Amino acid sequence: MNQMIKKISIHQLQPGMFVHDMDCGWMEHPFLTGSFKVRVDKDIERMVEYGIHELYIDTDKGLDVPDAPTQREVAVVLTRQMTALFETRQPVEPTSLHDEMGRARVVLSEANRIIGEVMHGARLGRQIEQEKVDHVVSEMSESVLRNKDALLSLCRIKEKDNYTFLHSVSVGVLLMSFSRTFNLKNEDMQLLGTGGMLHDIGKTRVPDRILNKTGALTPDEFSTIQRHVVYGQNILAEMPNISQTSYEVVAQHHERYDGSGYPLKLKGADMSIYGQMASIVDVYDAITSDRCYRKGMDPTVALRKMFEWSKFHFDPVLIQTFVRTIGIYPVGTLVMLESRKIAVVIDQQGRDLTRPLVLVVFDALKHCHLTPQDVDLSKPLGHGGGDKIVSHESAEQWRIDPYQYI
Ligand SMILES: [Fe+2]
């Protein structure tokens, strides 16, 4: 049977409809255990309360909204809008990705070690050694300035067990790369990096039993998790040299542009630019990471989702800048070409976001691996190019590990 998923507004939702996907941007959500049938009006009221504006329903399992667009129609329109917006060239990085990878690996493992120690110490009630964090953040910022894609692509690989601190480092890296797209001063970039590294430090005061719970959270457990923001602010308040910028990252990373976030339900311009940037990268990293209870989204899908949510949860202009930071097909993405060959995106610098440099690795028609070969999609046929991306592909489905090619 062909499953029919449609997108509707929360105002169209009625008891008897089957919710397929809540389309909400944050993960510690009591409803997030997935799909369910709406029984009573109270279910809908609660969804409104949690900031759900639009959602997807499964019309095979519940009532239909005949004129609502299908999920496929929505995806086609969003992809078209995004592609039209991003036919701009990525800047050329000072260092090639290949040359930066080795150094980025060293910096990243140092950052993971330090944030691991800091979180362990915070759990025991010790004060944060800010100099250690600042030192590694300064090395991270140098790597980001040489070539942002090196650390960004390495941050995609996370062991599920160490999620909390790997996520902290990722948020730091993402914030620094994001700030580079704005041409922020090096100093501001580092303050954002420190804020990113410490953004979830308050989770060290939330019991593990609740943090790692895989099933649905009770409303009490949900509010306990939400308290990590205030705990984080308290921990930072004890650090004598913490900057206002780093503090805002921690304090506002769960606020949302439409006022549906927490703890203060700040709206739009009431949030600082740093808080807004943090809320975007926190969601992006959370939804693209594998967790013990679910598989992470591919970056391309995640960016399309966030573009979709930007009507409500994020400032649309900031989201556009963020997409420009990551690229529509970031390094490490698996893509299907018009020639039915499957390729890994290996570099985007100096190119249009929709026409990166790829490595062709698999023939989807003949279903066989190929000797890897570079194709520059920004060039015409006969000049090492002449092909085009048709769609992004799931690495898992094709059983191809893109990272072995980078
Ligand atoms: Fe958080």
mmCIF file of C-alpha atoms and ligand atoms in Angstrom:
data_model
loop_
_atom_site.group_PDB
_atom_site.id
_atom_site.type_symbol
_atom_site.label_atom_id
_atom_site.label_comp_id
_atom_site.label_asym_id
_atom_site.label_seq_id
_atom_site.Cartn_x
_atom_site.Cartn_y
_atom_site.Cartn_z
ATOM 1 C CA MET A 1 0.000 0.000 0.000
ATOM 2 C CA ASN A 2 1.242 3.469 -0.842
ATOM 3 C CA GLN A 3 1.387 5.414 2.403
ATOM 4 C CA MET A 4 -0.220 8.861 2.062
ATOM 5 C CA ILE A 5 1.451 11.494 4.214
ATOM 6 C CA LYS A 6 0.045 15.022 4.037
ATOM 7 C CA LYS A 7 1.058 18.324 5.554
ATOM 8 C CA ILE A 8 -1.574 20.310 7.446
ATOM 9 C CA SER A 9 -1.738 23.282 9.779
ATOM 10 C CA ILE A 10 -2.436 22.626 13.465
ATOM 11 C CA HIS A 11 -5.783 24.412 12.987
ATOM 12 C CA GLN A 12 -6.842 21.671 10.557
ATOM 13 C CA LEU A 13 -6.025 18.888 13.015
ATOM 14 C CA GLN A 14 -9.005 17.029 14.470
ATOM 15 C CA PRO A 15 -9.612 13.988 16.653
ATOM 16 C CA GLY A 16 -9.548 10.892 14.437
ATOM 17 C CA MET A 17 -6.537 12.045 12.429
ATOM 18 C CA PHE A 18 -3.282 10.125 12.676
ATOM 19 C CA VAL A 19 -0.190 12.216 13.424
ATOM 20 C CA HIS A 20 2.750 10.904 11.411
ATOM 21 C CA ASP A 21 5.366 13.546 12.247
ATOM 22 C CA MET A 22 5.095 16.510 14.561
ATOM 23 C CA ASP A 23 7.514 18.555 12.517
ATOM 24 C CA CYS A 24 8.977 20.155 15.604
ATOM 25 C CA GLY A 25 12.537 21.217 15.951
ATOM 26 C CA TRP A 26 13.692 20.004 19.332
ATOM 27 C CA MET A 27 14.163 16.527 20.581
ATOM 28 C CA GLU A 28 13.421 16.420 24.315
ATOM 29 C CA HIS A 29 9.754 16.401 23.586
ATOM 30 C CA PRO A 30 7.081 14.394 25.398
ATOM 31 C CA PHE A 31 5.282 13.681 22.117
ATOM 32 C CA LEU A 32 8.399 12.825 20.243
ATOM 33 C CA THR A 33 8.039 9.101 20.544
ATOM 34 C CA GLY A 34 6.491 9.443 17.127
ATOM 35 C CA SER A 35 3.188 8.863 15.515
ATOM 36 C CA PHE A 36 -0.177 8.477 17.248
ATOM 37 C CA LYS A 37 -3.891 8.879 16.708
ATOM 38 C CA VAL A 38 -5.446 12.081 18.025
ATOM 39 C CA ARG A 39 -8.218 11.024 20.418
ATOM 40 C CA VAL A 40 -9.511 14.218 22.013
ATOM 41 C CA ASP A 41 -9.269 18.004 21.620
ATOM 42 C CA LYS A 42 -6.963 18.081 24.660
ATOM 43 C CA ASP A 43 -4.223 16.345 22.593
ATOM 44 C CA ILE A 44 -4.395 19.207 20.096
ATOM 45 C CA GLU A 45 -4.360 21.881 22.804
ATOM 46 C CA ARG A 46 -1.179 20.361 24.211
ATOM 47 C CA MET A 47 0.467 20.384 20.782
ATOM 48 C CA VAL A 48 -0.383 24.102 20.371
ATOM 49 C CA GLU A 49 1.076 24.708 23.823
ATOM 50 C CA TYR A 50 4.376 23.087 22.764
ATOM 51 C CA GLY A 51 4.655 25.344 19.714
ATOM 52 C CA ILE A 52 3.524 22.974 16.942
ATOM 53 C CA HIS A 53 2.232 25.006 13.988
ATOM 54 C CA GLU A 54 2.255 22.466 11.178
ATOM 55 C CA LEU A 55 2.484 18.702 11.065
ATOM 56 C CA TYR A 56 2.222 15.657 8.845
ATOM 57 C CA ILE A 57 -0.698 13.216 9.037
ATOM 58 C CA ASP A 58 -1.032 9.675 7.692
ATOM 59 C CA THR A 59 -4.376 9.538 5.902
ATOM 60 C CA ASP A 60 -4.296 5.739 5.600
ATOM 61 C CA LYS A 61 -4.455 5.437 9.368
ATOM 62 C CA GLY A 62 -6.868 8.264 10.146
ATOM 63 C CA LEU A 63 -9.103 11.002 8.781
ATOM 64 C CA ASP A 64 -8.023 12.904 5.655
ATOM 65 C CA VAL A 65 -7.771 16.598 4.741
ATOM 66 C CA PRO A 66 -8.536 16.274 1.005
ATOM 67 C CA ASP A 67 -6.886 19.452 -0.301
ATOM 68 C CA ALA A 68 -3.722 19.286 1.865
ATOM 69 C CA PRO A 69 -0.416 18.874 -0.036
ATOM 70 C CA THR A 70 1.416 15.549 0.172
ATOM 71 C CA GLN A 71 4.797 15.223 1.830
ATOM 72 C CA ARG A 72 6.389 14.688 -1.581
ATOM 73 C CA GLU A 73 4.815 17.873 -3.011
ATOM 74 C CA VAL A 74 6.049 19.872 -0.018
ATOM 75 C CA ALA A 75 9.596 18.474 -0.379
ATOM 76 C CA VAL A 76 9.719 19.335 -4.103
ATOM 77 C CA VAL A 77 8.654 22.952 -3.476
ATOM 78 C CA LEU A 78 11.107 23.382 -0.581
ATOM 79 C CA THR A 79 14.014 21.954 -2.555
ATOM 80 C CA ARG A 80 13.192 24.256 -5.473
ATOM 81 C CA GLN A 81 13.070 27.314 -3.177
ATOM 82 C CA MET A 82 16.329 26.380 -1.470
ATOM 83 C CA THR A 83 18.150 25.684 -4.720
ATOM 84 C CA ALA A 84 17.032 29.020 -6.203
ATOM 85 C CA LEU A 85 18.295 30.839 -3.114
ATOM 86 C CA PHE A 86 21.683 29.199 -3.011
ATOM 87 C CA GLU A 87 23.027 29.486 -6.502
ATOM 88 C CA THR A 88 25.886 31.412 -4.969
ATOM 89 C CA ARG A 89 29.516 30.446 -4.842
ATOM 90 C CA GLN A 90 31.151 29.220 -1.662
ATOM 91 C CA PRO A 91 34.278 31.202 -0.784
ATOM 92 C CA VAL A 92 37.652 29.597 -1.493
ATOM 93 C CA GLU A 93 39.235 28.419 1.752
ATOM 94 C CA PRO A 94 42.838 29.394 2.565
ATOM 95 C CA THR A 95 43.832 25.731 3.021
ATOM 96 C CA SER A 96 42.595 22.700 1.093
ATOM 97 C CA LEU A 97 40.331 20.245 2.905
ATOM 98 C CA HIS A 98 42.872 17.504 2.358
ATOM 99 C CA ASP A 99 45.640 19.526 4.029
ATOM 100 C CA GLU A 100 43.485 20.518 7.003
ATOM 101 C CA MET A 101 42.042 17.082 7.834
ATOM 102 C CA GLY A 102 45.043 15.791 9.809
ATOM 103 C CA ARG A 103 45.296 18.903 12.022
ATOM 104 C CA ALA A 104 41.513 19.037 12.483
ATOM 105 C CA ARG A 105 41.515 15.427 13.730
ATOM 106 C CA VAL A 106 44.083 16.274 16.414
ATOM 107 C CA VAL A 107 42.227 19.430 17.510
ATOM 108 C CA LEU A 108 38.907 17.604 17.646
ATOM 109 C CA SER A 109 40.155 14.777 19.809
ATOM 110 C CA GLU A 110 41.729 17.345 22.158
ATOM 111 C CA ALA A 111 38.421 19.245 22.318
ATOM 112 C CA ASN A 112 36.490 16.045 23.065
ATOM 113 C CA ARG A 113 38.941 15.116 25.813
ATOM 114 C CA ILE A 114 38.726 18.551 27.447
ATOM 115 C CA ILE A 115 34.952 18.838 27.351
ATOM 116 C CA GLY A 116 34.744 15.271 28.712
ATOM 117 C CA GLU A 117 36.916 16.329 31.672
ATOM 118 C CA VAL A 118 34.988 19.578 32.174
ATOM 119 C CA MET A 119 31.643 17.760 32.266
ATOM 120 C CA HIS A 120 32.994 15.109 34.599
ATOM 121 C CA GLY A 121 34.294 17.862 36.906
ATOM 122 C CA ALA A 122 31.002 19.772 36.775
ATOM 123 C CA ARG A 123 29.167 16.612 37.799
ATOM 124 C CA LEU A 124 31.370 16.485 40.897
ATOM 125 C CA GLY A 125 30.647 20.157 41.607
ATOM 126 C CA ARG A 126 34.096 21.428 40.554
ATOM 127 C CA GLN A 127 34.486 24.843 38.974
ATOM 128 C CA ILE A 128 35.035 24.930 35.201
ATOM 129 C CA GLU A 129 38.650 25.533 34.187
ATOM 130 C CA GLN A 130 37.886 28.142 31.581
ATOM 131 C CA GLU A 131 41.509 28.538 30.408
ATOM 132 C CA LYS A 132 41.513 24.928 29.181
ATOM 133 C CA VAL A 133 38.292 25.445 27.220
ATOM 134 C CA ASP A 134 39.492 28.791 25.829
ATOM 135 C CA HIS A 135 42.804 27.280 24.737
ATOM 136 C CA VAL A 136 41.256 24.463 22.708
ATOM 137 C CA VAL A 137 38.559 26.800 21.329
ATOM 138 C CA SER A 138 41.302 29.073 20.010
ATOM 139 C CA GLU A 139 42.892 26.077 18.198
ATOM 140 C CA MET A 140 39.479 25.074 16.851
ATOM 141 C CA SER A 141 38.867 28.597 15.541
ATOM 142 C CA GLU A 142 42.218 28.540 13.714
ATOM 143 C CA SER A 143 41.227 25.295 12.003
ATOM 144 C CA VAL A 144 37.808 26.740 11.073
ATOM 145 C CA LEU A 145 39.532 29.784 9.574
ATOM 146 C CA ARG A 146 41.895 27.610 7.511
ATOM 147 C CA ASN A 147 39.101 25.357 6.198
ATOM 148 C CA LYS A 148 35.758 25.073 7.984
ATOM 149 C CA ASP A 149 34.727 21.829 6.266
ATOM 150 C CA ALA A 150 37.465 19.765 7.957
ATOM 151 C CA LEU A 151 36.134 20.064 11.529
ATOM 152 C CA LEU A 152 32.537 20.219 10.304
ATOM 153 C CA SER A 153 32.760 16.897 8.475
ATOM 154 C CA LEU A 154 34.633 15.211 11.341
ATOM 155 C CA CYS A 155 31.977 16.366 13.830
ATOM 156 C CA ARG A 156 29.389 14.349 11.902
ATOM 157 C CA ILE A 157 30.918 11.134 13.210
ATOM 158 C CA LYS A 158 29.753 10.530 16.780
ATOM 159 C CA GLU A 159 29.786 7.456 18.970
ATOM 160 C CA LYS A 160 26.363 7.189 20.563
ATOM 161 C CA ASP A 161 27.790 6.577 24.057
ATOM 162 C CA ASN A 162 29.533 9.912 24.353
ATOM 163 C CA TYR A 163 26.746 11.900 22.755
ATOM 164 C CA THR A 164 26.466 14.725 25.288
ATOM 165 C CA PHE A 165 30.071 15.885 25.032
ATOM 166 C CA LEU A 166 30.511 15.129 21.318
ATOM 167 C CA HIS A 167 27.371 17.209 20.730
ATOM 168 C CA SER A 168 28.849 20.027 22.850
ATOM 169 C CA VAL A 169 31.983 20.143 20.725
ATOM 170 C CA SER A 170 29.927 19.990 17.512
ATOM 171 C CA VAL A 171 27.805 22.927 18.610
ATOM 172 C CA GLY A 172 31.017 24.863 19.288
ATOM 173 C CA VAL A 173 32.391 24.047 15.826
ATOM 174 C CA LEU A 174 29.091 24.806 14.104
ATOM 175 C CA LEU A 175 28.795 28.164 15.874
ATOM 176 C CA MET A 176 32.328 29.137 14.875
ATOM 177 C CA SER A 177 31.735 28.162 11.235
ATOM 178 C CA PHE A 178 28.406 29.995 11.269
ATOM 179 C CA SER A 179 30.071 33.150 12.620
ATOM 180 C CA ARG A 180 32.662 32.961 9.846
ATOM 181 C CA THR A 181 29.885 33.273 7.260
ATOM 182 C CA PHE A 182 28.950 36.558 8.998
ATOM 183 C CA ASN A 183 32.579 37.681 9.018
ATOM 184 C CA LEU A 184 32.448 38.144 12.780
ATOM 185 C CA LYS A 185 35.696 39.161 14.458
ATOM 186 C CA ASN A 186 37.967 36.304 15.497
ATOM 187 C CA GLU A 187 37.393 37.250 19.144
ATOM 188 C CA ASP A 188 33.590 36.966 18.846
ATOM 189 C CA MET A 189 33.997 33.688 17.038
ATOM 190 C CA GLN A 190 35.915 32.295 19.994
ATOM 191 C CA LEU A 191 33.393 33.557 22.547
ATOM 192 C CA LEU A 192 30.679 31.791 20.542
ATOM 193 C CA GLY A 193 32.834 28.660 20.460
ATOM 194 C CA THR A 194 33.231 28.682 24.249
ATOM 195 C CA GLY A 195 29.469 29.188 24.663
ATOM 196 C CA GLY A 196 28.826 26.290 22.269
ATOM 197 C CA MET A 197 31.187 23.956 24.101
ATOM 198 C CA LEU A 198 29.425 24.760 27.398
ATOM 199 C CA HIS A 199 25.848 25.144 26.112
ATOM 200 C CA ASP A 200 24.578 21.929 27.748
ATOM 201 C CA ILE A 201 26.824 22.024 30.824
ATOM 202 C CA GLY A 202 23.638 22.271 32.943
ATOM 203 C CA LYS A 203 22.800 18.696 31.899
ATOM 204 C CA THR A 204 25.438 17.554 34.377
ATOM 205 C CA ARG A 205 22.869 18.443 37.063
ATOM 206 C CA VAL A 206 20.035 16.431 35.476
ATOM 207 C CA PRO A 207 19.803 12.762 36.563
ATOM 208 C CA ASP A 208 21.172 10.334 33.918
ATOM 209 C CA ARG A 209 18.063 8.202 34.299
ATOM 210 C CA ILE A 210 15.999 11.042 32.752
ATOM 211 C CA LEU A 211 18.642 12.275 30.309
ATOM 212 C CA ASN A 212 19.105 8.847 28.725
ATOM 213 C CA LYS A 213 15.489 7.728 28.837
ATOM 214 C CA THR A 214 14.514 6.268 25.472
ATOM 215 C CA GLY A 215 10.729 6.178 25.887
ATOM 216 C CA ALA A 216 8.243 9.032 26.127
ATOM 217 C CA LEU A 217 8.992 11.576 28.853
ATOM 218 C CA THR A 218 6.382 12.441 31.450
ATOM 219 C CA PRO A 219 5.591 16.186 31.749
ATOM 220 C CA ASP A 220 7.604 16.208 35.019
ATOM 221 C CA GLU A 221 10.641 14.615 33.387
ATOM 222 C CA PHE A 222 10.340 17.052 30.495
ATOM 223 C CA SER A 223 10.437 20.048 32.802
ATOM 224 C CA THR A 224 13.381 18.530 34.720
ATOM 225 C CA ILE A 225 15.333 18.318 31.451
ATOM 226 C CA GLN A 226 14.331 21.876 30.552
ATOM 227 C CA ARG A 227 15.914 23.061 33.773
ATOM 228 C CA HIS A 228 19.377 22.302 32.326
ATOM 229 C CA VAL A 229 19.340 25.804 30.809
ATOM 230 C CA VAL A 230 18.985 27.527 34.180
ATOM 231 C CA TYR A 231 21.498 25.116 35.772
ATOM 232 C CA GLY A 232 23.901 26.029 32.953
ATOM 233 C CA GLN A 233 23.413 29.737 33.622
ATOM 234 C CA ASN A 234 24.163 29.135 37.321
ATOM 235 C CA ILE A 235 27.343 27.243 36.488
ATOM 236 C CA LEU A 236 28.509 30.010 34.129
ATOM 237 C CA ALA A 237 27.673 32.696 36.690
ATOM 238 C CA GLU A 238 30.371 31.152 38.901
ATOM 239 C CA MET A 239 33.019 31.572 36.182
ATOM 240 C CA PRO A 240 34.732 34.950 36.746
ATOM 241 C CA ASN A 241 35.877 35.477 33.137
ATOM 242 C CA ILE A 242 32.885 34.289 31.165
ATOM 243 C CA SER A 243 31.710 36.696 28.446
ATOM 244 C CA GLN A 244 28.170 37.937 27.870
ATOM 245 C CA THR A 245 28.280 36.289 24.415
ATOM 246 C CA SER A 246 29.086 32.820 25.795
ATOM 247 C CA TYR A 247 26.465 33.331 28.500
ATOM 248 C CA GLU A 248 23.759 34.183 25.941
ATOM 249 C CA VAL A 249 24.537 31.014 23.984
ATOM 250 C CA VAL A 250 23.915 28.923 27.104
ATOM 251 C CA ALA A 251 20.897 30.926 28.300
ATOM 252 C CA GLN A 252 19.038 31.128 24.981
ATOM 253 C CA HIS A 253 19.857 27.986 23.002
ATOM 254 C CA HIS A 254 16.367 26.549 23.604
ATOM 255 C CA GLU A 255 14.429 29.762 22.951
ATOM 256 C CA ARG A 256 12.575 29.907 19.628
ATOM 257 C CA TYR A 257 11.904 32.816 17.282
ATOM 258 C CA ASP A 258 8.101 32.504 17.722
ATOM 259 C CA GLY A 259 8.313 32.485 21.534
ATOM 260 C CA SER A 260 7.618 28.752 21.832
ATOM 261 C CA GLY A 261 10.985 27.938 23.419
ATOM 262 C CA TYR A 262 12.225 27.913 27.018
ATOM 263 C CA PRO A 263 12.972 28.999 29.722
ATOM 264 C CA LEU A 264 11.820 32.602 29.104
ATOM 265 C CA LYS A 265 9.720 32.171 25.917
ATOM 266 C CA LEU A 266 11.705 35.015 24.356
ATOM 267 C CA LYS A 267 10.471 36.153 20.961
ATOM 268 C CA GLY A 268 12.317 37.308 17.845
ATOM 269 C CA ALA A 269 14.470 40.329 18.554
ATOM 270 C CA ASP A 270 14.270 39.717 22.332
ATOM 271 C CA MET A 271 16.754 36.938 21.678
ATOM 272 C CA SER A 272 20.312 38.010 21.047
ATOM 273 C CA ILE A 273 21.829 37.164 17.672
ATOM 274 C CA TYR A 274 24.159 34.729 19.488
ATOM 275 C CA GLY A 275 21.220 32.997 21.175
ATOM 276 C CA GLN A 276 19.451 32.701 17.838
ATOM 277 C CA MET A 277 22.525 31.238 16.181
ATOM 278 C CA ALA A 278 22.887 28.761 19.051
ATOM 279 C CA SER A 279 19.268 27.628 18.767
ATOM 280 C CA ILE A 280 19.780 26.886 15.065
ATOM 281 C CA VAL A 281 23.005 24.910 15.403
ATOM 282 C CA ASP A 282 21.776 23.004 18.473
ATOM 283 C CA VAL A 283 18.732 21.738 16.571
ATOM 284 C CA TYR A 284 20.773 20.978 13.450
ATOM 285 C CA ASP A 285 23.335 18.915 15.336
ATOM 286 C CA ALA A 286 20.693 17.116 17.410
ATOM 287 C CA ILE A 287 18.596 16.024 14.441
ATOM 288 C CA THR A 288 21.568 14.969 12.300
ATOM 289 C CA SER A 289 23.152 12.808 15.038
ATOM 290 C CA ASP A 290 22.471 9.122 15.569
ATOM 291 C CA ARG A 291 21.095 8.454 19.038
ATOM 292 C CA CYS A 292 20.510 5.147 20.766
ATOM 293 C CA TYR A 293 16.782 5.434 20.008
ATOM 294 C CA ARG A 294 16.821 6.804 16.474
ATOM 295 C CA LYS A 295 18.889 7.342 13.356
ATOM 296 C CA GLY A 296 20.034 10.906 12.616
ATOM 297 C CA MET A 297 18.743 12.716 9.520
ATOM 298 C CA ASP A 298 21.031 13.293 6.567
ATOM 299 C CA PRO A 299 22.274 16.921 6.639
ATOM 300 C CA THR A 300 20.491 17.697 3.353
ATOM 301 C CA VAL A 301 17.136 16.552 4.772
ATOM 302 C CA ALA A 302 17.811 18.319 8.069
ATOM 303 C CA LEU A 303 18.535 21.638 6.335
ATOM 304 C CA ARG A 304 15.364 21.317 4.266
ATOM 305 C CA LYS A 305 13.388 20.650 7.469
ATOM 306 C CA MET A 306 14.906 23.668 9.204
ATOM 307 C CA PHE A 307 14.191 25.786 6.161
ATOM 308 C CA GLU A 308 10.581 24.591 6.503
ATOM 309 C CA TRP A 309 10.521 25.391 10.252
ATOM 310 C CA SER A 310 12.099 28.782 9.728
ATOM 311 C CA LYS A 311 8.656 30.234 9.170
ATOM 312 C CA PHE A 312 8.094 29.849 12.912
ATOM 313 C CA HIS A 313 11.012 28.618 14.958
ATOM 314 C CA PHE A 314 13.942 30.515 13.456
ATOM 315 C CA ASP A 315 14.648 33.809 11.731
ATOM 316 C CA PRO A 316 14.423 32.920 7.999
ATOM 317 C CA VAL A 317 17.368 35.170 7.109
ATOM 318 C CA LEU A 318 19.565 33.479 9.714
ATOM 319 C CA ILE A 319 18.560 30.052 8.395
ATOM 320 C CA GLN A 320 19.588 31.099 4.897
ATOM 321 C CA THR A 321 22.986 32.148 6.244
ATOM 322 C CA PHE A 322 23.256 28.844 8.076
ATOM 323 C CA VAL A 323 22.472 26.846 4.921
ATOM 324 C CA ARG A 324 25.214 28.832 3.182
ATOM 325 C CA THR A 325 27.579 27.817 6.018
ATOM 326 C CA ILE A 326 26.841 24.105 5.752
ATOM 327 C CA GLY A 327 26.082 23.916 2.014
ATOM 328 C CA ILE A 328 23.029 22.165 0.591
ATOM 329 C CA TYR A 329 25.142 19.065 -0.008
ATOM 330 C CA PRO A 330 27.800 19.221 2.733
ATOM 331 C CA VAL A 331 31.095 17.334 2.436
ATOM 332 C CA GLY A 332 30.340 13.657 3.097
ATOM 333 C CA THR A 333 26.844 13.685 1.549
ATOM 334 C CA LEU A 334 25.961 10.823 -0.775
ATOM 335 C CA VAL A 335 24.233 12.007 -3.977
ATOM 336 C CA MET A 336 22.621 10.466 -7.058
ATOM 337 C CA LEU A 337 23.779 12.014 -10.347
ATOM 338 C CA GLU A 338 21.752 12.354 -13.541
ATOM 339 C CA SER A 339 23.934 9.606 -15.059
ATOM 340 C CA ARG A 340 22.611 7.228 -12.322
ATOM 341 C CA LYS A 341 26.058 7.144 -10.685
ATOM 342 C CA ILE A 342 26.326 7.554 -6.950
ATOM 343 C CA ALA A 343 28.916 9.976 -5.645
ATOM 344 C CA VAL A 344 30.289 11.397 -2.397
ATOM 345 C CA VAL A 345 30.557 15.191 -2.030
ATOM 346 C CA ILE A 346 34.225 15.835 -1.273
ATOM 347 C CA ASP A 347 34.588 19.620 -1.637
ATOM 348 C CA GLN A 348 32.336 22.621 -2.156
ATOM 349 C CA GLN A 349 34.673 25.580 -1.936
ATOM 350 C CA GLY A 350 34.724 28.054 -4.793
ATOM 351 C CA ARG A 351 31.672 26.337 -6.272
ATOM 352 C CA ASP A 352 27.955 26.880 -6.499
ATOM 353 C CA LEU A 353 26.303 25.124 -3.502
ATOM 354 C CA THR A 354 24.336 22.882 -5.861
ATOM 355 C CA ARG A 355 27.394 21.908 -7.970
ATOM 356 C CA PRO A 356 30.145 20.647 -5.623
ATOM 357 C CA LEU A 357 33.193 18.502 -6.371
ATOM 358 C CA VAL A 358 32.181 14.831 -6.020
ATOM 359 C CA LEU A 359 33.826 11.441 -6.122
ATOM 360 C CA VAL A 360 31.868 8.910 -8.193
ATOM 361 C CA VAL A 361 31.955 5.567 -6.355
ATOM 362 C CA PHE A 362 29.014 3.408 -7.470
ATOM 363 C CA ASP A 363 26.987 2.632 -10.586
ATOM 364 C CA ALA A 364 23.316 2.436 -9.590
ATOM 365 C CA LEU A 365 22.227 0.972 -12.959
ATOM 366 C CA LYS A 366 24.729 -1.881 -13.012
ATOM 367 C CA HIS A 367 24.726 -2.063 -9.217
ATOM 368 C CA CYS A 368 28.501 -2.237 -8.888
ATOM 369 C CA HIS A 369 31.295 -0.302 -7.196
ATOM 370 C CA LEU A 370 33.473 1.882 -9.442
ATOM 371 C CA THR A 371 37.094 2.960 -9.185
ATOM 372 C CA PRO A 372 36.589 6.326 -7.421
ATOM 373 C CA GLN A 373 36.842 9.253 -9.818
ATOM 374 C CA ASP A 374 36.559 13.034 -9.274
ATOM 375 C CA VAL A 375 33.799 14.899 -11.098
ATOM 376 C CA ASP A 376 33.625 18.688 -10.799
ATOM 377 C CA LEU A 377 29.913 19.411 -11.198
ATOM 378 C CA SER A 378 30.633 23.108 -11.751
ATOM 379 C CA LYS A 379 32.405 22.247 -15.020
ATOM 380 C CA PRO A 380 30.937 21.211 -18.387
ATOM 381 C CA LEU A 381 31.336 17.815 -20.036
ATOM 382 C CA GLY A 382 34.855 17.330 -21.426
ATOM 383 C CA HIS A 383 36.307 19.485 -18.614
ATOM 384 C CA GLY A 384 35.913 16.951 -15.806
ATOM 385 C CA GLY A 385 32.212 17.700 -15.224
ATOM 386 C CA GLY A 386 29.015 17.445 -17.231
ATOM 387 C CA ASP A 387 26.825 15.741 -14.635
ATOM 388 C CA LYS A 388 24.225 17.021 -12.190
ATOM 389 C CA ILE A 389 22.862 16.120 -8.730
ATOM 390 C CA VAL A 390 19.351 14.684 -8.912
ATOM 391 C CA SER A 391 18.873 13.890 -5.234
ATOM 392 C CA HIS A 392 20.710 13.135 -2.037
ATOM 393 C CA GLU A 393 20.844 9.453 -1.099
ATOM 394 C CA SER A 394 20.865 7.569 2.183
ATOM 395 C CA ALA A 395 24.338 6.200 2.910
ATOM 396 C CA GLU A 396 22.781 3.456 4.999
ATOM 397 C CA GLN A 397 20.479 2.274 2.243
ATOM 398 C CA TRP A 398 23.336 1.973 -0.264
ATOM 399 C CA ARG A 399 25.694 0.571 2.387
ATOM 400 C CA ILE A 400 28.363 3.091 1.412
ATOM 401 C CA ASP A 401 30.423 4.846 4.081
ATOM 402 C CA PRO A 402 31.061 8.303 2.562
ATOM 403 C CA TYR A 403 33.637 9.201 5.217
ATOM 404 C CA GLN A 404 36.099 6.595 3.999
ATOM 405 C CA TYR A 405 36.499 8.716 0.849
ATOM 406 C CA ILE A 406 37.203 12.064 2.520
HETATM 407 FE FE FE B 1 20.290 22.088 25.560
#
